[in-house]
Structure formats: C-alpha cells, structure tokens
Amino acid sequence: MSTVIKGLREALVLFVIAVVVIGVAVGVWVGVSGGEFTHRLGVAFMLVGALLGMTGDLTLSRIGMLPARSAFGLAPEREDGGGGRVLTGIGIFLFVSVPLIAVGVLLIT
C-alpha cells in the first residue's frame, strides 16, 4: 500500500477521534452549564484544530532541548520514523487541523 494512502488513512483516523472527543466534551459542557450546542461545538473545533496545528509534531518540545544539546556539541534531534506514524507535522496541519478549523467556522456562521 502506498505511503499516501497510509497517510490519508491516518489523517482520517485522527480527524474522527478528534470529532468524537470534541463532541463528548462539548456535550458535557452544555449539559453542565447549558447554552447552545452548535456554537460551542464550532468554537471547540477551531480551538482543537489550532492546538493540533501548533503541536501536531514534536517541534515545540524539541525547541526546548536545543540549548542543552548544543552545549554538549550535539546536533538537533531528527525526526526518525515517528513510531509508525506516516504524517509529519505539515500533514497533520493540512489534513487534520485545517479541516477541523473549517468545520468550526461553518458551525459558528
């Protein structure tokens, strides 16, 4: 199977998991405090999409280690294999975060 199909399948799985988790969290939020479900769902989609877009890979955690690694004369960490992941940070942004944000915008308007 090609890497493209594996990447798209991984993006679909991540998107579906995010939708389910967001739906449950917003359902609890509305159940506890009341309010409009659709508007809160849209806001949650946009927040989670932005959060995944910024932290979809390990770039932020690796930035904190740059001074320590350079003090010992080590090169920056490389992204090797990703533990079976196919999508990179760009792929997660394009195929998971952007659709989540787009759905959020459509739900709010």
PDB file of C-alpha atoms in Angstrom, residues 3-101:
ATOM      1  CA  THR A   3       2.512   5.904   1.725  1.00  0.00           C
ATOM      2  CA  VAL A   4      -0.073   8.420   0.505  1.00  0.00           C
ATOM      3  CA  ILE A   5      -2.952   6.064   1.280  1.00  0.00           C
ATOM      4  CA  LYS A   6      -1.462   5.278   4.698  1.00  0.00           C
ATOM      5  CA  GLY A   7      -1.095   8.984   5.438  1.00  0.00           C
ATOM      6  CA  LEU A   8      -4.648   9.792   4.385  1.00  0.00           C
ATOM      7  CA  ARG A   9      -5.961   6.888   6.443  1.00  0.00           C
ATOM      8  CA  GLU A  10      -4.006   8.130   9.462  1.00  0.00           C
ATOM      9  CA  ALA A  11      -5.389  11.650   8.946  1.00  0.00           C
ATOM     10  CA  LEU A  12      -8.933  10.286   8.752  1.00  0.00           C
ATOM     11  CA  VAL A  13      -8.466   8.313  11.968  1.00  0.00           C
ATOM     12  CA  LEU A  14      -7.051  11.358  13.761  1.00  0.00           C
ATOM     13  CA  PHE A  15      -9.906  13.527  12.467  1.00  0.00           C
ATOM     14  CA  VAL A  16     -12.592  11.051  13.575  1.00  0.00           C
ATOM     15  CA  ILE A  17     -11.010  10.664  17.019  1.00  0.00           C
ATOM     16  CA  ALA A  18     -10.872  14.456  17.393  1.00  0.00           C
ATOM     17  CA  VAL A  19     -14.526  14.811  16.331  1.00  0.00           C
ATOM     18  CA  VAL A  20     -15.681  12.186  18.834  1.00  0.00           C
ATOM     19  CA  VAL A  21     -13.656  13.658  21.709  1.00  0.00           C
ATOM     20  CA  ILE A  22     -14.809  17.198  20.894  1.00  0.00           C
ATOM     21  CA  GLY A  23     -18.449  16.087  20.646  1.00  0.00           C
ATOM     22  CA  VAL A  24     -18.345  14.344  24.019  1.00  0.00           C
ATOM     23  CA  ALA A  25     -16.552  17.248  25.707  1.00  0.00           C
ATOM     24  CA  VAL A  26     -18.983  19.826  24.315  1.00  0.00           C
ATOM     25  CA  GLY A  27     -21.923  17.605  25.273  1.00  0.00           C
ATOM     26  CA  VAL A  28     -20.701  17.536  28.858  1.00  0.00           C
ATOM     27  CA  TRP A  29     -20.031  21.293  28.725  1.00  0.00           C
ATOM     28  CA  VAL A  30     -23.572  22.040  27.528  1.00  0.00           C
ATOM     29  CA  GLY A  31     -25.049  19.531  29.981  1.00  0.00           C
ATOM     30  CA  VAL A  32     -23.311  21.176  32.920  1.00  0.00           C
ATOM     31  CA  SER A  33     -23.723  24.843  32.076  1.00  0.00           C
ATOM     32  CA  GLY A  34     -26.402  24.976  29.382  1.00  0.00           C
ATOM     33  CA  GLY A  35     -26.144  27.065  26.247  1.00  0.00           C
ATOM     34  CA  GLU A  36     -26.185  26.456  22.531  1.00  0.00           C
ATOM     35  CA  PHE A  37     -24.539  23.203  21.447  1.00  0.00           C
ATOM     36  CA  THR A  38     -23.745  24.171  17.847  1.00  0.00           C
ATOM     37  CA  HIS A  39     -21.929  27.410  18.676  1.00  0.00           C
ATOM     38  CA  ARG A  40     -19.841  25.767  21.395  1.00  0.00           C
ATOM     39  CA  LEU A  41     -19.097  22.845  19.105  1.00  0.00           C
ATOM     40  CA  GLY A  42     -17.786  25.252  16.452  1.00  0.00           C
ATOM     41  CA  VAL A  43     -15.586  27.057  18.958  1.00  0.00           C
ATOM     42  CA  ALA A  44     -14.220  23.757  20.251  1.00  0.00           C
ATOM     43  CA  PHE A  45     -13.462  22.557  16.706  1.00  0.00           C
ATOM     44  CA  MET A  46     -11.489  25.719  15.999  1.00  0.00           C
ATOM     45  CA  LEU A  47      -9.582  25.567  19.295  1.00  0.00           C
ATOM     46  CA  VAL A  48      -8.637  21.923  18.899  1.00  0.00           C
ATOM     47  CA  GLY A  49      -7.698  22.494  15.250  1.00  0.00           C
ATOM     48  CA  ALA A  50      -5.408  25.371  16.217  1.00  0.00           C
ATOM     49  CA  LEU A  51      -3.906  23.371  19.060  1.00  0.00           C
ATOM     50  CA  LEU A  52      -3.217  20.387  16.804  1.00  0.00           C
ATOM     51  CA  GLY A  53      -1.781  22.693  14.169  1.00  0.00           C
ATOM     52  CA  MET A  54       0.748  24.081  16.624  1.00  0.00           C
ATOM     53  CA  THR A  55       1.592  20.842  18.428  1.00  0.00           C
ATOM     54  CA  GLY A  56       0.969  18.202  15.768  1.00  0.00           C
ATOM     55  CA  ASP A  57       4.565  17.070  15.885  1.00  0.00           C
ATOM     56  CA  LEU A  58       7.312  17.328  18.459  1.00  0.00           C
ATOM     57  CA  THR A  59       8.786  20.614  17.234  1.00  0.00           C
ATOM     58  CA  LEU A  60       7.790  22.614  20.304  1.00  0.00           C
ATOM     59  CA  SER A  61       9.243  20.088  22.718  1.00  0.00           C
ATOM     60  CA  ARG A  62      12.458  19.848  20.708  1.00  0.00           C
ATOM     61  CA  ILE A  63      12.971  23.605  20.734  1.00  0.00           C
ATOM     62  CA  GLY A  64      13.426  23.477  24.494  1.00  0.00           C
ATOM     63  CA  MET A  65      16.267  20.975  24.136  1.00  0.00           C
ATOM     64  CA  LEU A  66      18.293  22.937  21.558  1.00  0.00           C
ATOM     65  CA  PRO A  67      20.441  24.881  24.065  1.00  0.00           C
ATOM     66  CA  ALA A  68      21.206  21.764  26.117  1.00  0.00           C
ATOM     67  CA  ARG A  69      22.121  19.701  23.066  1.00  0.00           C
ATOM     68  CA  SER A  70      24.282  22.468  21.597  1.00  0.00           C
ATOM     69  CA  ALA A  71      26.107  22.898  24.929  1.00  0.00           C
ATOM     70  CA  PHE A  72      27.314  19.308  24.580  1.00  0.00           C
ATOM     71  CA  GLY A  73      28.130  19.724  20.881  1.00  0.00           C
ATOM     72  CA  LEU A  74      25.209  17.560  19.728  1.00  0.00           C
ATOM     73  CA  ALA A  75      23.180  18.191  16.608  1.00  0.00           C
ATOM     74  CA  PRO A  76      19.443  18.941  16.891  1.00  0.00           C
ATOM     75  CA  GLU A  77      17.211  15.893  17.182  1.00  0.00           C
ATOM     76  CA  ARG A  78      15.953  14.396  13.958  1.00  0.00           C
ATOM     77  CA  GLU A  79      12.537  13.036  13.317  1.00  0.00           C
ATOM     78  CA  ASP A  80      13.176   9.335  12.799  1.00  0.00           C
ATOM     79  CA  GLY A  81      10.248   7.100  11.953  1.00  0.00           C
ATOM     80  CA  GLY A  82       7.816   8.690  14.389  1.00  0.00           C
ATOM     81  CA  GLY A  83       6.849   5.389  15.990  1.00  0.00           C
ATOM     82  CA  GLY A  84       4.951   4.140  12.967  1.00  0.00           C
ATOM     83  CA  ARG A  85       3.421   7.496  12.100  1.00  0.00           C
ATOM     84  CA  VAL A  86       3.270   8.425   8.449  1.00  0.00           C
ATOM     85  CA  LEU A  87       2.117  12.030   8.712  1.00  0.00           C
ATOM     86  CA  THR A  88       4.578  14.758   9.527  1.00  0.00           C
ATOM     87  CA  GLY A  89       3.660  17.986  11.276  1.00  0.00           C
ATOM     88  CA  ILE A  90       2.759  19.551   7.921  1.00  0.00           C
ATOM     89  CA  GLY A  91       0.479  16.623   7.082  1.00  0.00           C
ATOM     90  CA  ILE A  92      -1.282  16.836  10.428  1.00  0.00           C
ATOM     91  CA  PHE A  93      -1.750  20.566   9.914  1.00  0.00           C
ATOM     92  CA  LEU A  94      -3.086  20.228   6.351  1.00  0.00           C
ATOM     93  CA  PHE A  95      -5.222  17.114   6.690  1.00  0.00           C
ATOM     94  CA  VAL A  96      -6.431  17.314  10.302  1.00  0.00           C
ATOM     95  CA  SER A  97      -6.127  20.867  11.670  1.00  0.00           C
ATOM     96  CA  VAL A  98      -7.360  22.797   8.637  1.00  0.00           C
ATOM     97  CA  PRO A  99     -10.494  20.611   8.216  1.00  0.00           C
ATOM     98  CA  LEU A 100     -11.253  20.919  11.958  1.00  0.00           C
ATOM     99  CA  ILE A 101     -10.956  24.701  11.786  1.00  0.00           C
TER     100      ILE A 101
END
